Structures are given as C-alpha cells and as structure tokens.
C-alpha cells in the first residue's frame, strides 16, 4: 500500500472511530433526542442535508446535529437489530418509529441518486421503539425466544444437510415456507 492509500485508510479508521463514539453517545444519553424534540417544535420534518441548504439560518449545534441524523438512524438500527425489530420498508428506503416522552418520530432514509436521512413527527402508535429502551440498552422480551428458535432451526438445517439432504432442496423448502407464510400474512392483512 502506498503512502496515499495508507493515509486514506488512517483517515477512514479515525472517522469511523469518531462516528462510533457519536453513535454511542446518541444511544446512551437523551441529549440528541431532546434536541430533536426541541428542533421540531416548529417543523414537521427535517433532512440530513438541511445543514447545507439552511446553513445561514442555523446555529452551530443544529448544523452538527442535523449532520448527525444518519448516526441517529444508525443508533436506532443497531439497537433494533440486536432485538429483532425490523424497519418499515417503503419504495425508496426504510424507517423506524420511535417514541420518547409523549413524542413520536419516524427516522429513516431514502435512497436514489444519493442517500438522505430524515426525521418526521408522527402520532404515537403501539409499534414504536421506546427510546428509553435504547438508552437503557433494554433487551426486548422475545429476544431469547427468537434466538433459541433460530438456533434450533439452524441446527436442524445443518443436521439435514449433514445427513444427505441437498443444499438446493433445503433452500427450496425454506423459500416455499417463507412464501406460504407471506401469502398468509397478506390475506390476513387484507381482511
């Protein structure tokens, strides 16, 4: 690796370290979510590129926090992934609903020619992640059951493969099972 590549790698590693520290701060203290609540008092939505478009009218704290919106999403994503909470999918990206002290937000991203993160005020629903759970790193009640079920499923797949079931047959059966479950869910949701 030449000197230029080496410097780039060092800068990248340092940048990732800083981002990890910010994500840790966002996910362990209420400072960022409190800023979001305050910042959205007079607006319904803001975007990760607002700091560029409205830089003349923003204070330094708002500029910094708007830039960190993607890291806010990342903090939510990391918690949700550990707890088997999956995002809401849409045409151009995905989002999570979070609630904190009687405030609810949709935090997500849209991808096209680039990726933009957004924060949008929402009405409180039952399927929102409580931000206190993120701050307290609370394990959701069903995580152990899900992990044990997935471990059992994995062991059964390995056992079948090791006893002569072709990997292609295993893939086909898993896909058929997932398709059947998906059809049932679609019928159930359309009632």
Coordinates of N, CA, C and O in Angstrom, one line a residue:
X1 N 0.8 -1.2 0.0 CA 0.0 0.0 0.0 C 0.9 1.2 0.0 O 1.8 1.4 0.8
X2 N 0.6 2.2 -0.9 CA 1.4 3.4 -1.0 C 1.0 4.3 0.1 O 0.0 4.2 0.8
X3 N 1.8 5.4 0.3 CA 1.6 6.4 1.3 C 0.2 7.0 1.3 O -0.5 7.3 2.3
X4 N -0.3 7.4 0.1 CA -1.6 8.0 -0.1 C -2.7 7.1 0.4 O -3.6 7.5 1.1
X5 N -2.6 5.8 0.0 CA -3.6 4.8 0.4 C -3.6 4.6 1.9 O -4.6 4.5 2.6
X6 N -2.4 4.6 2.5 CA -2.2 4.4 3.9 C -2.9 5.6 4.7 O -3.5 5.4 5.7
X7 N -2.6 6.8 4.2 CA -3.2 8.0 4.9 C -4.8 7.9 4.7 O -5.5 8.3 5.7
X8 N -5.3 7.5 3.6 CA -6.7 7.4 3.4 C -7.3 6.4 4.4 O -8.3 6.7 5.0
X9 N -6.7 5.2 4.5 CA -7.1 4.2 5.5 C -7.1 4.7 6.9 O -8.0 4.5 7.6
X10 N -6.0 5.4 7.3 CA -5.9 6.0 8.6 C -7.1 7.0 8.9 O -7.7 7.0 9.9
X11 N -7.3 7.9 7.9 CA -8.4 8.9 8.0 C -9.8 8.1 8.1 O -10.6 8.6 8.9
X12 N -10.0 7.1 7.3 CA -11.2 6.4 7.4 C -11.4 5.7 8.7 O -12.5 5.8 9.3
X13 N -10.4 5.1 9.2 CA -10.5 4.4 10.5 C -10.8 5.5 11.6 O -11.6 5.2 12.5
X14 N -10.1 6.6 11.6 CA -10.3 7.7 12.6 C -11.8 8.2 12.4 O -12.4 8.4 13.5
X15 N -12.2 8.4 11.2 CA -13.6 8.8 11.0 C -14.6 7.8 11.6 O -15.6 8.2 12.2
X16 N -14.4 6.5 11.4 CA -15.3 5.5 11.9 C -15.3 5.5 13.4 O -16.3 5.3 14.0
X17 N -14.1 5.7 14.0 CA -14.0 5.8 15.4 C -14.8 6.9 16.0 O -15.5 6.8 17.0
X18 N -14.7 8.1 15.4 CA -15.5 9.3 15.8 C -17.0 9.0 15.7 O -17.8 9.3 16.6
X19 N -17.4 8.4 14.5 CA -18.8 8.0 14.3 C -19.3 7.1 15.4 O -20.4 7.2 15.9
X20 N -18.5 6.1 15.7 CA -18.9 5.1 16.7 C -19.0 5.8 18.1 O -20.0 5.4 18.8
X21 N -18.2 6.7 18.4 CA -18.3 7.5 19.6 C -19.6 8.3 19.7 O -20.3 8.3 20.7
X22 N -19.9 8.9 18.5 CA -21.2 9.7 18.5 C -22.4 8.8 18.6 O -23.4 9.1 19.3
X23 N -22.4 7.6 17.9 CA -23.5 6.7 18.0 C -23.6 6.2 19.4 O -24.8 6.1 19.9
X24 N -22.5 5.9 20.1 CA -22.6 5.5 21.5 C -23.2 6.6 22.3 O -24.1 6.3 23.2
X25 N -22.8 7.8 22.1 CA -23.4 9.0 22.9 C -24.9 9.1 22.6 O -25.7 9.3 23.5
X26 N -25.3 9.0 21.3 CA -26.7 9.2 21.0 C -27.5 8.1 21.6 O -28.6 8.3 22.1
X27 N -27.0 6.9 21.6 CA -27.8 5.7 22.1 C -27.7 5.5 23.6 O -28.4 4.7 24.1
X28 N -26.9 6.3 24.3 CA -26.8 6.1 25.7 C -27.3 7.3 26.6 O -27.3 7.2 27.8
X29 N -27.6 8.4 25.9 CA -28.0 9.6 26.7 C -29.1 10.3 25.9 O -29.2 10.1 24.7
X30 N -30.0 11.0 26.6 CA -31.1 11.6 25.9 C -30.8 12.9 25.2 O -31.8 13.6 24.7
X31 N -29.6 13.4 25.2 CA -29.3 14.7 24.7 C -29.7 14.9 23.2 O -30.4 15.9 22.9
X32 N -29.5 13.9 22.4 CA -29.8 14.1 20.9 C -31.3 14.0 20.8 O -31.9 14.9 20.1
X33 N -32.0 13.1 21.4 CA -33.5 13.0 21.2 C -34.1 14.3 21.8 O -35.1 14.8 21.2
X34 N -33.6 14.8 22.9 CA -34.1 16.0 23.4 C -33.9 17.2 22.4 O -34.8 18.1 22.3
X35 N -32.8 17.2 21.8 CA -32.5 18.2 20.7 C -33.6 18.1 19.6 O -34.1 19.1 19.1
X36 N -33.8 16.8 19.2 CA -34.8 16.6 18.1 C -36.2 17.1 18.5 O -36.8 17.8 17.7
X37 N -36.6 16.8 19.7 CA -37.9 17.3 20.2 C -37.9 18.8 20.2 O -38.9 19.4 19.7
X38 N -36.9 19.5 20.6 CA -36.9 20.9 20.6 C -36.8 21.5 19.2 O -37.5 22.4 18.9
X39 N -36.0 20.9 18.4 CA -35.8 21.4 17.0 C -37.1 21.3 16.2 O -37.3 22.1 15.3
X40 N -37.9 20.3 16.4 CA -39.1 20.0 15.6 C -40.3 20.7 16.2 O -41.4 20.4 15.7
X41 N -40.1 21.6 17.2 CA -41.3 22.3 17.7 C -42.0 23.1 16.7 O -43.3 23.2 16.7
X42 N -41.3 23.6 15.7 CA -41.9 24.5 14.7 C -41.8 23.9 13.3 O -42.0 24.6 12.3
X43 N -41.5 22.6 13.2 CA -41.5 21.9 11.9 C -41.9 20.5 12.0 O -41.7 19.9 13.1
X44 N -42.4 19.9 11.0 CA -42.8 18.5 11.0 C -41.7 17.5 10.6 O -41.7 16.4 11.0
X45 N -40.8 18.0 9.7 CA -39.8 17.1 9.1 C -38.5 17.9 9.0 O -38.5 19.1 8.7
X46 N -37.4 17.2 9.1 CA -36.1 17.8 8.6 C -35.3 16.7 8.0 O -35.5 15.5 8.2
X47 N -34.3 17.1 7.2 CA -33.5 16.1 6.4 C -32.0 16.3 6.7 O -31.5 17.4 7.1
X48 N -31.2 15.3 6.5 CA -29.8 15.3 6.8 C -29.0 16.3 5.9 O -27.9 16.7 6.3
X49 N -29.5 16.8 4.8 CA -28.8 17.8 4.0 C -29.3 19.2 4.3 O -28.8 20.2 3.7
X50 N -30.2 19.4 5.3 CA -30.7 20.7 5.6 C -29.6 21.7 6.1 O -29.6 22.9 5.9
X51 N -28.5 21.1 6.7 CA -27.4 21.9 7.2 C -26.8 22.6 6.0 O -26.2 23.7 6.2
X52 N -26.8 22.1 4.8 CA -26.2 22.8 3.7 C -27.1 23.8 3.1 O -26.7 24.9 2.8
X53 N -28.4 23.5 3.0 CA -29.4 24.4 2.4 C -29.8 25.6 3.3 O -30.1 26.7 2.8
X54 N -29.7 25.4 4.6 CA -30.1 26.4 5.5 C -29.0 26.9 6.5 O -29.2 27.3 7.6
X55 N -27.8 26.7 6.0 CA -26.6 26.9 6.9 C -26.6 28.4 7.5 O -26.1 28.6 8.6
X56 N -27.1 29.3 6.7 CA -27.0 30.7 7.2 C -28.0 31.0 8.3 O -27.8 31.9 9.1
X57 N -29.0 30.2 8.4 CA -30.1 30.4 9.5 C -29.9 29.4 10.6 O -30.8 29.5 11.5
X58 N -29.0 28.5 10.6 CA -28.8 27.5 11.7 C -27.7 27.9 12.6 O -26.6 28.3 12.2
X59 N -27.9 27.6 13.9 CA -26.8 27.7 14.8 C -25.8 26.5 14.7 O -26.2 25.5 14.1
X60 N -24.7 26.6 15.3 CA -23.7 25.5 15.1 C -24.2 24.2 15.7 O -23.9 23.1 15.1
X61 N -24.9 24.2 16.8 CA -25.4 23.0 17.4 C -26.4 22.3 16.4 O -26.3 21.1 16.2
X62 N -27.3 23.1 15.8 CA -28.2 22.5 14.9 C -27.5 21.9 13.7 O -27.9 20.8 13.2
X63 N -26.6 22.6 13.1 CA -25.8 22.1 12.0 C -25.2 20.8 12.3 O -25.3 19.8 11.5
X64 N -24.5 20.7 13.4 CA -23.8 19.5 13.8 C -24.9 18.4 14.0 O -24.6 17.2 13.5
X65 N -26.0 18.6 14.7 CA -26.9 17.6 15.0 C -27.7 17.1 13.7 O -28.0 16.0 13.5
X66 N -27.9 18.1 12.8 CA -28.5 17.7 11.5 C -27.6 16.8 10.7 O -28.0 15.8 10.2
X67 N -26.3 17.1 10.7 CA -25.3 16.3 10.1 C -25.3 14.9 10.7 O -25.0 13.9 10.0
X68 N -25.6 14.8 12.0 CA -25.5 13.5 12.7 C -26.8 12.7 12.6 O -26.9 11.7 13.3
X69 N -27.8 13.2 11.8 CA -29.0 12.4 11.7 C -28.8 11.0 11.2 O -29.5 10.1 11.7
X70 N -27.9 10.8 10.3 CA -27.6 9.4 9.8 C -27.1 8.6 11.0 O -27.3 7.4 11.1
X71 N -26.3 9.2 11.9 CA -25.8 8.4 13.1 C -26.9 8.1 14.1 O -26.9 7.1 14.8
X72 N -27.9 9.0 14.2 CA -29.1 8.7 15.0 C -29.8 7.5 14.4 O -30.2 6.6 15.2
X73 N -30.0 7.5 13.1 CA -30.6 6.3 12.5 C -29.8 5.1 12.8 O -30.3 4.0 13.1
X74 N -28.5 5.2 12.7 CA -27.6 4.0 12.9 C -27.7 3.5 14.4 O -27.7 2.3 14.6
X75 N -27.8 4.4 15.3 CA -28.0 4.1 16.7 C -29.3 3.3 16.9 O -29.3 2.2 17.6
X76 N -30.4 3.7 16.3 CA -31.6 3.0 16.3 C -31.5 1.7 15.6 O -32.0 0.6 16.2
X77 N -30.9 1.6 14.5 CA -30.7 0.4 13.7 C -29.9 -0.6 14.5 O -30.3 -1.8 14.5
X78 N -28.9 -0.2 15.2 CA -28.1 -1.2 16.0 C -28.9 -1.8 17.1 O -28.8 -3.0 17.3
X79 N -29.6 -1.0 17.8 CA -30.5 -1.5 18.9 C -31.6 -2.4 18.3 O -31.8 -3.5 18.8
X80 N -32.2 -2.0 17.2 CA -33.3 -2.8 16.6 C -32.8 -4.1 16.1 O -33.4 -5.1 16.4
X81 N -31.6 -4.1 15.5 CA -31.0 -5.4 15.0 C -30.8 -6.4 16.1 O -31.1 -7.6 16.0
X82 N -30.2 -5.9 17.2 CA -30.0 -6.8 18.4 C -31.2 -7.4 18.9 O -31.2 -8.4 19.6
X83 N -32.3 -6.7 18.8 CA -33.6 -7.1 19.4 C -34.6 -7.6 18.3 O -35.8 -7.7 18.7
X84 N -34.2 -7.9 17.2 CA -35.0 -8.4 16.1 C -36.2 -7.5 15.8 O -37.4 -8.0 15.7
X85 N -36.0 -6.2 15.8 CA -37.0 -5.3 15.4 C -36.6 -4.8 14.0 O -35.5 -4.3 13.8
X86 N -37.6 -5.0 13.1 CA -37.2 -4.7 11.7 C -37.9 -3.4 11.2 O -38.9 -3.0 11.7
X87 N -37.2 -2.7 10.3 CA -37.7 -1.4 9.8 C -39.0 -1.6 9.0 O -39.2 -2.7 8.4
X88 N -39.7 -0.5 8.9 CA -40.8 -0.4 7.9 C -40.2 -0.1 6.6 O -39.4 0.8 6.5
X89 N -40.5 -0.9 5.6 CA -40.0 -0.7 4.3 C -40.9 0.2 3.4 O -42.1 0.1 3.5
X90 N -40.3 1.0 2.6 CA -41.0 1.7 1.5 C -40.3 1.6 0.2 O -39.3 1.0 0.1
X91 N -40.8 2.3 -0.8 CA -40.3 2.2 -2.1 C -38.8 2.6 -2.2 O -38.0 2.0 -3.0
X92 N -38.4 3.6 -1.4 CA -37.0 4.1 -1.6 C -36.1 4.0 -0.4 O -35.0 4.5 -0.4
X93 N -36.6 3.3 0.6 CA -35.7 3.1 1.8 C -36.5 2.4 2.9 O -37.3 1.5 2.7
X94 N -36.2 2.8 4.1 CA -36.9 2.2 5.3 C -36.9 3.2 6.4 O -36.2 4.3 6.4
X95 N -37.6 2.9 7.5 CA -37.7 3.8 8.7 C -38.1 3.0 9.9 O -38.6 1.9 9.8
X96 N -37.8 3.6 11.0 CA -38.3 3.1 12.3 C -39.1 4.2 13.0 O -38.9 5.4 12.8
X97 N -40.1 3.8 13.7 CA -40.9 4.7 14.6 C -40.3 4.6 16.0 O -40.1 3.5 16.5
X98 N -40.0 5.7 16.6 CA -39.5 5.8 17.9 C -40.4 6.7 18.7 O -41.0 7.7 18.2
X99 N -40.5 6.5 20.0 CA -41.2 7.4 20.9 C -40.4 7.7 22.1 O -39.6 6.9 22.5
X100 N -40.6 8.9 22.6 CA -39.8 9.4 23.8 C -40.6 10.5 24.4 O -40.9 11.5 23.8
X101 N -41.0 10.3 25.7 CA -41.7 11.3 26.5 C -42.9 12.0 25.7 O -42.9 13.2 25.5
X102 N -43.8 11.1 25.2 CA -45.0 11.6 24.5 C -44.7 12.2 23.2 O -45.5 13.0 22.7
X103 N -43.6 12.0 22.6 CA -43.2 12.4 21.3 C -42.9 11.2 20.4 O -42.3 10.3 20.9
X104 N -43.4 11.2 19.2 CA -43.0 10.1 18.3 C -42.5 10.6 17.0 O -43.0 11.7 16.5
X105 N -41.5 9.9 16.5 CA -40.9 10.3 15.2 C -40.7 9.1 14.3 O -40.5 8.0 14.8
X106 N -40.7 9.4 13.0 CA -40.2 8.4 12.1 C -38.8 8.8 11.6 O -38.6 9.9 11.2
X107 N -37.9 7.9 11.8 CA -36.5 8.1 11.5 C -36.1 7.2 10.4 O -36.3 6.0 10.6
X108 N -35.7 7.7 9.2 CA -35.5 6.8 8.1 C -34.6 7.4 7.1 O -34.0 8.4 7.3
X109 N -34.5 6.7 6.0 CA -33.7 7.2 4.9 C -34.4 6.9 3.5 O -35.2 6.0 3.5
X110 N -34.0 7.7 2.5 CA -34.5 7.5 1.2 C -33.2 7.4 0.3 O -32.3 8.2 0.5
X111 N -33.2 6.4 -0.6 CA -32.1 6.3 -1.5 C -32.5 6.5 -2.9 O -33.6 6.0 -3.3
X112 N -31.7 7.1 -3.7 CA -31.9 7.4 -5.1 C -30.6 7.6 -5.7 O -29.7 6.7 -5.7
X113 N -30.4 8.8 -6.2 CA -29.0 9.2 -6.7 C -28.0 9.4 -5.6 O -26.9 9.6 -5.8
X114 N -28.6 9.4 -4.4 CA -27.8 9.5 -3.1 C -28.7 9.0 -2.0 O -29.8 8.6 -2.3
X115 N -28.2 9.1 -0.8 CA -29.0 8.7 0.3 C -29.2 9.9 1.2 O -28.3 10.7 1.5
X116 N -30.5 10.1 1.6 CA -30.8 11.2 2.5 C -31.6 10.7 3.7 O -32.4 9.8 3.6
X117 N -31.2 11.1 4.9 CA -31.9 10.7 6.1 C -32.9 11.7 6.5 O -32.7 12.9 6.2
X118 N -34.0 11.3 7.2 CA -35.0 12.3 7.6 C -35.5 11.9 9.0 O -35.4 10.8 9.5
X119 N -36.1 12.9 9.6 CA -36.8 12.8 10.8 C -38.2 13.5 10.7 O -38.2 14.7 10.3
X120 N -39.2 12.8 11.0 CA -40.6 13.3 10.7 C -41.4 13.0 12.0 O -41.4 11.9 12.6
X121 N -42.1 14.1 12.4 CA -43.0 13.9 13.6 C -44.2 12.9 13.2 O -44.6 12.9 12.1
X122 N -44.6 12.1 14.2 CA -45.6 11.1 14.0 C -46.6 11.1 15.1 O -46.3 11.7 16.2
X123 N -47.7 10.4 15.0 CA -48.6 10.2 16.1 C -48.2 8.9 16.8 O -47.7 8.0 16.1
X124 N -48.3 8.8 18.1 CA -47.8 7.7 18.9 C -48.7 6.4 18.5 O -49.9 6.5 18.5
X125 N -47.9 5.3 18.3 CA -48.6 4.0 18.0 C -47.9 3.0 18.9 O -46.9 3.2 19.5
X126 N -48.6 1.8 18.9 CA -48.1 0.7 19.7 C -46.8 0.1 19.2 O -46.1 -0.5 20.0
X127 N -46.5 0.2 17.9 CA -45.4 -0.5 17.4 C -44.1 0.4 17.3 O -43.2 0.1 16.5
X128 N -44.0 1.3 18.1 CA -42.9 2.2 18.2 C -41.8 1.7 19.2 O -42.2 1.1 20.2
X129 N -40.6 2.0 18.9 CA -39.5 1.6 19.8 C -39.4 2.8 20.8 O -39.4 3.9 20.5
X130 N -39.5 2.4 22.1 CA -39.3 3.4 23.2 C -37.9 3.8 23.3 O -37.0 2.9 23.5
X131 N -37.6 5.0 23.1 CA -36.2 5.5 23.1 C -35.5 5.2 24.4 O -34.3 5.1 24.5
X132 N -36.3 5.2 25.5 CA -35.7 4.8 26.8 C -35.1 3.4 26.8 O -34.1 3.2 27.4
X133 N -35.7 2.5 26.0 CA -35.2 1.2 25.9 C -33.8 1.2 25.2 O -32.9 0.4 25.5
X134 N -33.6 2.1 24.2 CA -32.3 2.2 23.5 C -31.3 2.8 24.5 O -30.2 2.3 24.7
X135 N -31.7 3.9 25.2 CA -30.8 4.5 26.2 C -30.3 3.5 27.3 O -29.2 3.4 27.6
X136 N -31.3 2.7 27.7 CA -31.0 1.7 28.8 C -30.5 0.4 28.2 O -30.3 -0.6 29.0
X137 N -30.4 0.3 26.9 CA -30.0 -1.0 26.3 C -30.8 -2.2 26.7 O -30.3 -3.2 27.0
X138 N -32.1 -1.9 26.8 CA -33.1 -2.9 27.3 C -33.3 -4.0 26.3 O -33.7 -3.8 25.1
X139 N -33.1 -5.3 26.7 CA -33.4 -6.4 25.8 C -34.9 -6.6 25.8 O -35.5 -6.7 26.8
X140 N -35.4 -6.7 24.6 CA -36.9 -6.9 24.4 C -37.2 -8.3 24.9 O -36.4 -9.3 24.8
X141 N -38.4 -8.5 25.4 CA -38.9 -9.7 26.0 C -38.7 -11.0 25.1 O -38.5 -12.1 25.6
X142 N -39.0 -10.8 23.8 CA -39.0 -12.0 22.9 C -37.6 -12.4 22.3 O -37.5 -13.3 21.6
X143 N -36.5 -11.7 22.7 CA -35.2 -11.9 22.0 C -34.7 -13.2 22.3 O -34.2 -13.9 21.4
X144 N -34.7 -13.7 23.5 CA -34.2 -15.0 23.9 C -35.0 -16.1 23.1 O -34.4 -17.1 22.6
X145 N -36.3 -16.0 23.1 CA -37.1 -17.0 22.4 C -36.7 -17.0 20.9 O -36.5 -18.1 20.3
X146 N -36.6 -15.8 20.3 CA -36.3 -15.7 18.9 C -34.9 -16.4 18.6 O -34.7 -17.2 17.7
X147 N -33.9 -16.0 19.4 CA -32.5 -16.5 19.3 C -32.5 -18.0 19.4 O -31.8 -18.7 18.7
X148 N -33.2 -18.5 20.4 CA -33.3 -20.0 20.6 C -33.9 -20.7 19.5 O -33.5 -21.8 19.0
X149 N -35.0 -20.1 19.0 CA -35.7 -20.7 17.8 C -34.9 -20.7 16.6 O -34.8 -21.7 15.8
X150 N -34.1 -19.6 16.3 CA -33.3 -19.6 15.2 C -32.1 -20.5 15.3 O -31.7 -21.2 14.3
X151 N -31.6 -20.7 16.5 CA -30.5 -21.7 16.8 C -31.0 -23.1 16.5 O -30.3 -23.9 15.8
X152 N -32.2 -23.4 17.0 CA -32.8 -24.7 16.7 C -33.0 -25.0 15.2 O -32.7 -26.0 14.7
X153 N -33.6 -24.0 14.5 CA -33.8 -24.1 13.1 C -32.4 -24.3 12.4 O -32.3 -25.2 11.5
X154 N -31.4 -23.5 12.8 CA -30.1 -23.7 12.2 C -29.5 -25.1 12.4 O -29.0 -25.7 11.4
X155 N -29.7 -25.6 13.6 CA -29.2 -26.9 13.9 C -29.9 -28.0 13.1 O -29.3 -29.0 12.6
X156 N -31.2 -27.8 12.9 CA -32.0 -28.8 12.1 C -31.6 -28.8 10.6 O -31.5 -29.8 9.9
X157 N -31.3 -27.6 10.1 CA -30.8 -27.4 8.7 C -29.4 -28.1 8.6 O -29.2 -28.8 7.6
X158 N -28.5 -27.8 9.5 CA -27.2 -28.5 9.5 C -27.3 -30.0 9.5 O -26.7 -30.7 8.8
X159 N -28.2 -30.5 10.4 CA -28.4 -31.9 10.6 C -28.9 -32.5 9.2 O -28.4 -33.6 8.8
X160 N -29.9 -31.9 8.6 CA -30.5 -32.4 7.4 C -29.4 -32.4 6.3 O -29.2 -33.4 5.6
X161 N -28.6 -31.3 6.2 CA -27.5 -31.3 5.2 C -26.5 -32.4 5.4 O -26.1 -33.0 4.5
X162 N -26.0 -32.5 6.7 CA -25.0 -33.5 7.0 C -25.5 -34.9 6.8 O -24.7 -35.9 6.7
X163 N -26.8 -35.1 6.7 CA -27.4 -36.4 6.5 C -27.9 -36.6 5.1 O -28.8 -37.5 4.9
X164 N -27.4 -35.8 4.2 CA -27.7 -36.1 2.8 C -28.7 -35.3 2.1 O -28.9 -35.5 0.9
X165 N -29.4 -34.4 2.7 CA -30.3 -33.5 2.0 C -29.6 -32.4 1.3 O -28.8 -31.7 1.9
X166 N -29.8 -32.4 0.0 CA -29.0 -31.4 -0.8 C -29.3 -30.0 -0.4 O -30.5 -29.6 -0.1
X167 N -28.3 -29.1 -0.5 CA -28.5 -27.7 -0.1 C -29.5 -27.0 -0.9 O -30.3 -26.2 -0.4
X168 N -29.6 -27.4 -2.2 CA -30.7 -26.8 -3.1 C -32.1 -27.2 -2.6 O -33.0 -26.3 -2.6
X169 N -32.3 -28.4 -2.1 CA -33.6 -28.8 -1.6 C -33.9 -28.0 -0.3 O -35.1 -27.6 -0.1
X170 N -32.9 -27.8 0.5 CA -33.1 -27.0 1.7 C -33.5 -25.6 1.4 O -34.5 -25.1 1.9
X171 N -32.8 -25.0 0.4 CA -33.1 -23.6 0.0 C -34.5 -23.5 -0.5 O -35.3 -22.6 -0.2
X172 N -34.9 -24.5 -1.4 CA -36.2 -24.5 -2.0 C -37.3 -24.6 -0.9 O -38.3 -23.9 -1.0
X173 N -37.1 -25.5 0.0 CA -38.1 -25.7 1.1 C -38.2 -24.5 2.0 O -39.3 -24.1 2.3
X174 N -37.1 -23.9 2.3 CA -37.1 -22.6 3.1 C -37.9 -21.5 2.3 O -38.7 -20.8 2.9
X175 N -37.6 -21.4 1.1 CA -38.2 -20.3 0.3 C -39.7 -20.6 0.1 O -40.5 -19.7 0.2
X176 N -40.1 -21.9 -0.1 CA -41.5 -22.2 -0.2 C -42.2 -21.9 1.1 O -43.4 -21.4 1.1
X177 N -41.6 -22.2 2.2 CA -42.2 -22.0 3.6 C -42.4 -20.5 3.8 O -43.4 -20.0 4.2
X178 N -41.3 -19.7 3.4 CA -41.4 -18.2 3.6 C -42.5 -17.7 2.7 O -43.3 -16.8 3.1
X179 N -42.6 -18.2 1.5 CA -43.7 -17.7 0.5 C -45.0 -18.0 1.1 O -45.9 -17.2 1.0
X180 N -45.2 -19.2 1.7 CA -46.5 -19.6 2.2 C -46.9 -18.7 3.4 O -48.0 -18.2 3.5
X181 N -45.9 -18.4 4.3 CA -46.1 -17.5 5.4 C -46.5 -16.1 4.9 O -47.4 -15.5 5.4
X182 N -45.8 -15.6 3.9 CA -46.0 -14.3 3.3 C -47.4 -14.2 2.7 O -48.1 -13.2 2.9
X183 N -47.9 -15.3 2.0 CA -49.2 -15.3 1.5 C -50.3 -15.2 2.6 O -51.3 -14.5 2.5
X184 N -50.1 -16.0 3.6 CA -51.0 -16.0 4.8 C -51.0 -14.6 5.4 O -52.1 -14.1 5.7
X185 N -49.9 -13.9 5.6 CA -49.9 -12.6 6.1 C -50.6 -11.6 5.3 O -51.3 -10.7 5.8
X186 N -50.4 -11.7 3.9 CA -51.1 -10.8 3.0 C -52.6 -11.0 3.1 O -53.3 -10.0 3.2
X187 N -53.1 -12.2 3.2 CA -54.5 -12.5 3.3 C -55.0 -11.9 4.6 O -56.1 -11.3 4.7
X188 N -54.3 -12.1 5.7 CA -54.7 -11.7 7.0 C -54.8 -10.1 7.0 O -55.7 -9.6 7.6
X189 N -53.8 -9.5 6.4 CA -53.8 -8.0 6.4 C -54.8 -7.4 5.5 O -55.2 -6.2 5.7
X190 N -55.3 -8.1 4.5 CA -56.3 -7.6 3.6 C -57.7 -7.8 4.1 O -58.7 -7.4 3.5
X191 N -57.9 -8.5 5.3 CA -59.2 -8.7 5.8 C -59.8 -7.5 6.4 O -59.2 -6.6 6.9

